[in-house]
Coordinates of C-alpha atoms in Angstrom, one line a residue:
M1140 CA -7.9 31.0 -0.9
T1141 CA -4.2 31.7 -1.2
E1142 CA -2.3 30.8 -4.2
R1143 CA -1.8 27.0 -4.6
D1144 CA 1.3 25.6 -3.1
E1145 CA 3.8 23.3 -4.8
I1146 CA 2.3 20.2 -3.1
E1147 CA -1.1 21.0 -4.4
V1148 CA 0.2 21.3 -8.0
L1149 CA 2.2 18.0 -7.6
L1150 CA -0.8 16.2 -6.2
E1151 CA -3.0 17.4 -9.0
N1152 CA -0.6 16.3 -11.7
S1153 CA 0.2 13.0 -10.1
A1154 CA -3.5 12.2 -9.6
E1155 CA -4.2 13.0 -13.2
D1156 CA -1.3 10.8 -14.4
F1157 CA -2.1 7.9 -12.1
L1158 CA -5.9 7.8 -12.6
S1159 CA -5.4 8.1 -16.4
S1160 CA -3.3 5.0 -16.5
E1161 CA -4.7 2.9 -13.6
F1162 CA -8.4 3.6 -13.4
R1163 CA -10.9 2.2 -15.9
D1164 CA -14.6 3.0 -15.6
E1165 CA -15.7 -0.4 -16.9
R1166 CA -15.9 -1.7 -13.4
L1167 CA -18.5 0.9 -12.5
R1168 CA -20.8 -1.2 -14.6
N1169 CA -20.5 -4.1 -12.2
V1170 CA -23.7 -2.7 -10.7
Y1171 CA -25.6 -4.2 -13.6
L1172 CA -24.3 -7.6 -12.4
G1173 CA -25.3 -6.9 -8.9
R1174 CA -21.7 -6.3 -7.7
N1175 CA -20.0 -3.3 -6.1
A1176 CA -17.4 -1.4 -8.1
Y1177 CA -14.7 -1.4 -5.4
D1178 CA -11.3 -2.9 -6.1
R1179 CA -8.9 -4.0 -3.4
G1180 CA -5.9 -3.9 -5.7
F1181 CA -6.7 -0.3 -6.6
W1182 CA -7.1 0.6 -2.9
R1183 CA -3.7 -0.7 -2.2
S1184 CA -2.3 1.1 -5.2
I1185 CA -3.6 4.5 -4.0
A1186 CA -2.2 3.7 -0.5
Q1187 CA 1.2 3.2 -2.2
Q1188 CA 0.8 6.7 -3.6
G1189 CA 0.5 7.9 0.0
W1190 CA -3.0 9.2 -0.6
L1191 CA -4.8 7.4 2.1
A1192 CA -2.5 8.8 4.8
L1193 CA -2.4 12.4 3.6
R1194 CA -4.2 13.8 6.7
L1195 CA -2.4 11.4 9.0
P1196 CA 0.3 13.1 11.1
E1197 CA 4.0 12.3 10.3
T1198 CA 4.3 10.9 13.9
L1199 CA 1.7 8.3 13.0
G1200 CA 3.3 7.4 9.6
G1201 CA 1.4 9.8 7.4
S1202 CA 2.2 12.9 5.3
G1203 CA 0.7 15.4 7.8
L1204 CA -0.8 17.5 5.0
Q1205 CA -3.9 19.7 5.1
V1206 CA -7.5 19.2 4.1
R1207 CA -7.0 21.3 0.9
H1208 CA -4.5 18.6 -0.2
V1209 CA -7.1 15.9 0.3
G1210 CA -9.5 18.2 -1.6
I1211 CA -7.2 18.1 -4.7
L1212 CA -7.4 14.3 -4.7
A1213 CA -11.2 14.3 -4.0
N1214 CA -11.7 16.6 -7.0
A1215 CA -9.6 14.3 -9.2
F1216 CA -11.5 11.2 -8.0
G1217 CA -14.8 13.1 -8.9
R1218 CA -13.5 13.9 -12.4
R1219 CA -13.0 10.1 -13.0
A1220 CA -16.1 9.0 -11.0
V1221 CA -13.8 6.8 -8.9
P1222 CA -16.0 4.8 -6.6
E1223 CA -13.5 3.9 -3.8
P1224 CA -14.4 5.6 -0.5
L1225 CA -11.5 8.1 -0.2
V1226 CA -13.4 10.3 2.1
A1227 CA -15.3 7.8 4.2
C1228 CA -12.6 5.2 4.7
S1229 CA -9.5 7.4 4.5
L1230 CA -10.0 11.0 5.4
I1231 CA -12.4 10.4 8.4
P1232 CA -10.2 7.7 10.1
A1233 CA -7.1 9.8 9.5
V1234 CA -8.6 12.9 11.1
L1235 CA -9.9 10.9 14.0
A1236 CA -6.4 9.3 14.5
A1237 CA -4.8 12.7 14.2
H1238 CA -6.8 14.0 17.2
L1239 CA -7.1 10.8 19.2
G1240 CA -4.4 8.5 18.0
N1241 CA -2.1 6.6 20.3
G1242 CA -0.6 3.1 20.4
R1243 CA -4.1 1.5 20.3
W1244 CA -4.7 3.1 16.9
Q1245 CA -1.9 1.2 15.2
E1246 CA -4.2 -1.1 13.3
I1247 CA -6.0 1.9 11.8
T1248 CA -2.9 4.0 11.0
G1249 CA -1.2 0.9 9.5
A1250 CA -4.2 0.3 7.2
L1251 CA -4.1 3.9 6.0
V1252 CA -0.4 3.6 5.2
D1253 CA -0.3 0.3 3.4
G1254 CA -3.9 -0.1 2.2
G1255 CA -3.9 -3.8 3.3
R1256 CA -7.1 -3.4 5.3
V1257 CA -10.2 -1.2 4.9
I1258 CA -11.6 0.6 8.0
A1259 CA -15.2 1.9 7.7
V1260 CA -16.6 4.5 10.2
A1261 CA -20.0 3.8 11.8
W1262 CA -21.1 7.0 13.6
Q1263 CA -24.4 8.1 12.1
E1264 CA -27.3 7.3 14.4
A1265 CA -30.2 8.2 12.2
P1266 CA -30.6 8.6 8.4
Q1267 CA -31.4 12.3 8.5
R1268 CA -29.1 13.6 11.2
L1269 CA -26.0 15.7 10.3
D1270 CA -24.5 15.7 13.7
A1271 CA -22.8 13.1 15.8
E1272 CA -25.2 13.2 18.7
P1273 CA -27.1 12.0 20.6
L1274 CA -25.3 8.7 20.7
L1275 CA -28.1 6.1 21.0
T1276 CA -25.6 3.2 20.6
V1277 CA -24.6 2.1 24.1
A1278 CA -21.5 0.4 25.4
A1279 CA -21.5 -1.3 28.8
R1280 CA -18.7 -2.8 30.7
A1281 CA -18.9 -6.6 31.0
G1282 CA -16.2 -8.6 32.6
G1283 CA -12.9 -7.5 31.1
G1284 CA -14.4 -6.0 28.0
Y1285 CA -17.6 -4.3 26.7
V1286 CA -21.0 -5.1 25.2
L1287 CA -22.4 -2.8 22.5
N1288 CA -26.0 -2.4 21.5
G1289 CA -27.5 -0.1 18.8
S1290 CA -27.7 0.7 15.1
K1291 CA -25.7 2.8 12.7
Y1292 CA -26.9 4.1 9.3
G1293 CA -25.3 5.1 6.1
V1294 CA -22.0 3.3 6.7
V1295 CA -20.1 3.7 3.4
A1296 CA -18.4 0.5 2.3
G1297 CA -19.5 -1.2 5.5
G1298 CA -19.8 -4.6 4.0
W1299 CA -16.5 -4.2 2.1
A1300 CA -14.5 -3.2 5.2
D1301 CA -12.3 -5.4 7.3
A1302 CA -13.2 -3.6 10.5
L1303 CA -15.6 -0.9 11.7
L1304 CA -14.8 2.1 13.8
V1305 CA -18.0 2.5 15.9
S1306 CA -19.1 5.4 18.1
A1307 CA -21.1 4.6 21.2
R1308 CA -22.0 6.1 24.6
L1309 CA -20.0 4.8 27.5
D1310 CA -20.6 6.0 31.0
G1311 CA -22.5 9.0 29.6
E1312 CA -19.7 10.1 27.3
A1313 CA -18.7 9.4 23.6
A1314 CA -16.4 6.5 22.9
L1315 CA -14.9 4.9 19.8
F1316 CA -14.5 1.1 19.4
L1317 CA -12.8 -1.0 16.7
L1318 CA -14.7 -4.1 15.8
P1319 CA -13.6 -6.7 13.2
A1320 CA -16.1 -7.3 10.5
G1321 CA -16.9 -10.8 11.7
S1322 CA -17.5 -9.9 15.4
A1323 CA -20.2 -11.8 17.2
G1324 CA -23.4 -9.7 17.6
L1325 CA -22.4 -7.5 14.6
E1326 CA -24.9 -7.6 11.7
I1327 CA -24.1 -5.7 8.4
T1328 CA -26.9 -5.2 5.8
E1329 CA -25.3 -3.7 2.7
R1330 CA -27.1 -1.9 -0.1
L1331 CA -25.7 -1.5 -3.5
G1332 CA -26.0 2.0 -5.0
S1333 CA -26.6 2.7 -8.7
D1334 CA -23.0 3.9 -9.2
G1335 CA -21.4 0.8 -7.7
G1336 CA -20.8 2.2 -4.3
T1337 CA -22.4 0.8 -1.2
V1338 CA -23.8 1.9 2.1
A1339 CA -24.7 -0.4 5.0
L1340 CA -27.0 -0.6 8.0
V1341 CA -25.0 -1.9 11.0
K1342 CA -26.8 -3.5 13.9
L1343 CA -25.1 -4.3 17.2
E1344 CA -26.9 -6.8 19.4
Q1345 CA -24.9 -7.8 22.5
A1346 CA -21.7 -7.4 20.5
C1347 CA -18.9 -8.4 22.9
V1348 CA -15.5 -6.8 22.4
P1349 CA -12.3 -7.0 24.4
A1350 CA -10.9 -4.1 26.5
Q1351 CA -8.4 -3.2 23.8
A1352 CA -11.2 -2.5 21.3
L1353 CA -11.8 0.8 23.1
L1354 CA -9.7 3.4 21.3
A1355 CA -10.9 6.7 22.8
H1356 CA -13.3 7.9 25.4
G1357 CA -14.6 11.3 26.6
S1358 CA -15.5 14.7 25.2
V1359 CA -12.5 14.7 22.9
V1360 CA -14.2 12.0 20.9
T1361 CA -17.2 14.2 20.1
E1362 CA -14.9 17.1 19.1
A1363 CA -12.9 14.8 16.9
L1364 CA -16.0 13.4 15.2
E1365 CA -17.3 16.8 14.5
L1366 CA -14.1 18.0 13.0
A1367 CA -13.8 14.8 10.9
R1368 CA -17.4 15.3 9.7
D1369 CA -16.6 18.9 8.7
E1370 CA -13.6 17.9 6.6
A1371 CA -15.5 15.0 5.1
M1372 CA -18.4 17.4 4.0
L1373 CA -15.9 19.8 2.4
A1374 CA -13.9 17.0 0.6
T1375 CA -17.2 15.5 -0.7
A1376 CA -18.2 18.9 -2.0
L1377 CA -14.9 19.1 -3.9
Q1378 CA -15.4 15.6 -5.2
L1379 CA -18.9 16.7 -6.5
C1380 CA -17.2 19.7 -8.1
G1381 CA -14.9 17.4 -10.1
M1382 CA -17.7 15.1 -11.0
A1383 CA -19.9 18.0 -12.2
A1384 CA -17.0 19.5 -14.2
A1385 CA -16.1 16.3 -16.0
G1386 CA -19.7 15.4 -16.8
F1387 CA -20.3 18.9 -18.1
E1388 CA -17.2 18.8 -20.3
L1389 CA -18.4 15.4 -21.7
T1390 CA -21.8 16.9 -22.5
L1391 CA -20.3 20.0 -24.2
E1392 CA -18.1 17.8 -26.4
Y1393 CA -21.2 15.7 -27.3
M1394 CA -23.2 18.8 -28.2
R1395 CA -20.3 19.9 -30.5
T1396 CA -20.3 16.6 -32.4
R1397 CA -23.9 15.3 -32.3
V1398 CA -25.9 16.2 -35.4
Q1399 CA -29.7 16.3 -35.4
F1400 CA -32.1 17.8 -38.0
G1401 CA -29.0 18.7 -40.0
R1402 CA -27.5 20.8 -37.2
H1403 CA -25.1 20.3 -34.3
I1404 CA -27.3 20.1 -31.2
G1405 CA -25.0 22.7 -29.5
S1406 CA -26.5 25.3 -31.8
F1407 CA -30.0 24.7 -30.3
Q1408 CA -30.8 27.7 -28.1
S1409 CA -32.6 25.8 -25.4
L1410 CA -29.5 23.6 -24.8
Q1411 CA -27.3 26.7 -24.9
H1412 CA -29.4 28.4 -22.1
L1413 CA -29.3 25.3 -20.0
A1414 CA -25.5 25.0 -20.5
V1415 CA -25.0 28.6 -19.4
D1416 CA -27.0 27.9 -16.2
I1417 CA -24.9 24.9 -15.4
G1418 CA -21.7 26.8 -16.0
I1419 CA -22.8 29.5 -13.6
Q1420 CA -23.8 27.0 -11.0
Q1421 CA -20.4 25.4 -11.2
A1422 CA -18.6 28.7 -10.9
L1423 CA -20.6 29.6 -7.8
T1424 CA -19.9 26.2 -6.3
R1425 CA -16.2 26.5 -6.8
A1426 CA -16.3 29.9 -5.1
A1427 CA -18.3 28.5 -2.2
C1428 CA -15.8 25.6 -1.8
R1429 CA -12.8 28.0 -1.8
A1430 CA -14.4 30.2 0.8
A1431 CA -15.2 27.1 3.0
M1432 CA -11.7 25.8 2.6
D1433 CA -10.3 29.2 3.8
R1434 CA -12.5 29.2 6.8
C1435 CA -12.0 25.6 7.7
E1436 CA -8.2 25.9 7.7
A1437 CA -8.2 29.3 9.5
A1438 CA -10.7 28.5 12.2
P1439 CA -11.7 24.8 12.2
G1440 CA -14.8 23.9 14.2
T1441 CA -16.2 27.4 14.4
I1442 CA -19.7 28.5 13.5
D1443 CA -18.3 30.6 10.7
A1444 CA -16.4 27.6 9.2
R1445 CA -19.4 25.2 9.6
R1446 CA -21.7 27.7 8.0
A1447 CA -19.4 28.0 5.0
I1448 CA -19.0 24.2 4.7
A1449 CA -22.8 23.9 4.8
A1450 CA -23.1 26.4 1.9
A1451 CA -20.4 24.6 -0.1
K1452 CA -22.0 21.1 0.4
A1453 CA -25.5 22.5 -0.5
R1454 CA -24.3 24.1 -3.7
A1455 CA -22.1 21.1 -4.7
S1456 CA -24.9 18.6 -4.1
D1457 CA -27.3 20.6 -6.2
T1458 CA -24.8 21.3 -8.9
G1459 CA -23.6 17.8 -9.2
I1460 CA -27.1 16.5 -9.8
S1461 CA -28.0 19.3 -12.1
A1462 CA -24.9 18.8 -14.3
G1463 CA -25.6 15.1 -14.5
R1464 CA -29.3 15.5 -15.4
F1465 CA -28.5 18.1 -18.0
G1466 CA -25.9 15.7 -19.5
V1467 CA -28.3 12.8 -19.7
Q1468 CA -31.0 15.1 -21.2
A1469 CA -28.5 16.5 -23.8
H1470 CA -27.4 13.0 -24.8
G1471 CA -31.0 11.9 -25.4
A1472 CA -32.0 8.3 -25.2
I1473 CA -28.3 7.1 -25.3
G1474 CA -27.8 9.0 -22.0
F1475 CA -29.8 6.3 -20.2
A1476 CA -27.8 3.4 -21.7
A1477 CA -25.3 1.4 -19.6
E1478 CA -22.7 2.1 -22.3
A1479 CA -22.9 5.9 -21.9
S1480 CA -20.4 7.5 -19.6
I1481 CA -22.5 10.5 -18.8
G1482 CA -24.9 8.3 -16.8
L1483 CA -22.0 7.3 -14.5
Y1484 CA -21.6 10.9 -13.5
L1485 CA -25.2 11.3 -12.7
K1486 CA -25.3 8.1 -10.6
G1487 CA -22.2 9.1 -8.7
A1488 CA -23.5 12.6 -8.1
L1489 CA -26.8 11.3 -6.7
R1490 CA -24.9 9.2 -4.1
L1491 CA -22.4 11.8 -3.1
A1492 CA -25.0 14.5 -2.9
A1493 CA -26.9 12.5 -0.3
Y1494 CA -23.8 11.5 1.6
L1495 CA -23.5 13.6 4.8
G1496 CA -26.6 15.5 3.9
G1497 CA -28.1 16.8 0.6
G1498 CA -28.7 20.4 -0.6
S1499 CA -31.9 21.0 1.4
Q1500 CA -30.5 19.6 4.6
H1501 CA -27.4 21.8 4.4
R1502 CA -29.5 24.9 3.6
R1503 CA -31.4 24.3 6.8
Q1504 CA -28.2 23.7 8.6
Y1505 CA -26.9 27.0 7.2
R1506 CA -29.9 28.9 8.5
Q1507 CA -29.6 27.4 11.9
L1508 CA -25.9 28.3 12.1
A1509 CA -26.6 31.8 10.9
D1510 CA -29.2 32.2 13.6
L1511 CA -26.8 30.9 16.2
A1512 CA -24.1 33.3 15.0
Q1513 CA -26.5 36.2 15.4
E1514 CA -27.5 35.1 18.9
N1515 CA -23.8 35.0 19.9
A1516 CA -22.9 38.3 18.2

């Protein structure tokens, strides 16, 4: 990756300053009360920083920045274990709007600019699929509008959102519809994750929407969904990098101060060996993310770029979980307590590692892409 530009440095510094003063991890413990950890006020605050609209073109009211700039923020969010769905409810809608946006997208672009509404993206048709097809959710013309039927899985913050951006098959081609959260025929079953984030199962049974709910239709929708998915995977990998790094630093500091059997536990050889392994994994993951970023920006949507993204997400998923588990192990019994911050990083890593495919899924994806590249050579 080329040397960081001035915007990247400014984003990194502003993110550190803002999150240090505005974010408190106490609300991550809402999960013990059966509540999610999201905060509307905080969401509006990060919108005021311009962060939700980084990937939104200037013509649509955004900053028109690149995926690497979102990666800087994602990494900072990971370091603080921030639960707000920056990738799912900001990056993905912004990329879709950048490729498909027109006057009908005003509600979505406005939400990204001011943070007054949350838009969740419902595109995943099956729990284990990494691609956007086949589209089993079907839209049919009815009177002056449309009727939607189908199910969507893994919708991040689906129950928290004000509206859902739903993919469906219309006349044999992909389409995107915007449905308000309270639409008739729309059922949202939300599950609370151990880190305070949520995912939802969305069912559409004779969900009737007006004509203006259709935002885009045709092969361009499939292409935009694939590009948005690629950027989301890469940004999530960088968020996991930040989470793993912060959790590891917390663990090393604990090992330097915790005394057991008259010695600092950091002097125990078994823990030293494990720490070295985690350090190596993190270095390899950072390198994989840099390589993926270079390829994603140089040739988005290509086999080479997607293979690099798969490698980065696989490494980041594994490293995030390994760093969290090592941290809990090194902390001993206190690592499992609600009061211990290290547990927050493990819980966050477990959810982010599964989002858009875990390590094993992306290793399979990498092999499939490698075979495809060889066939096309």
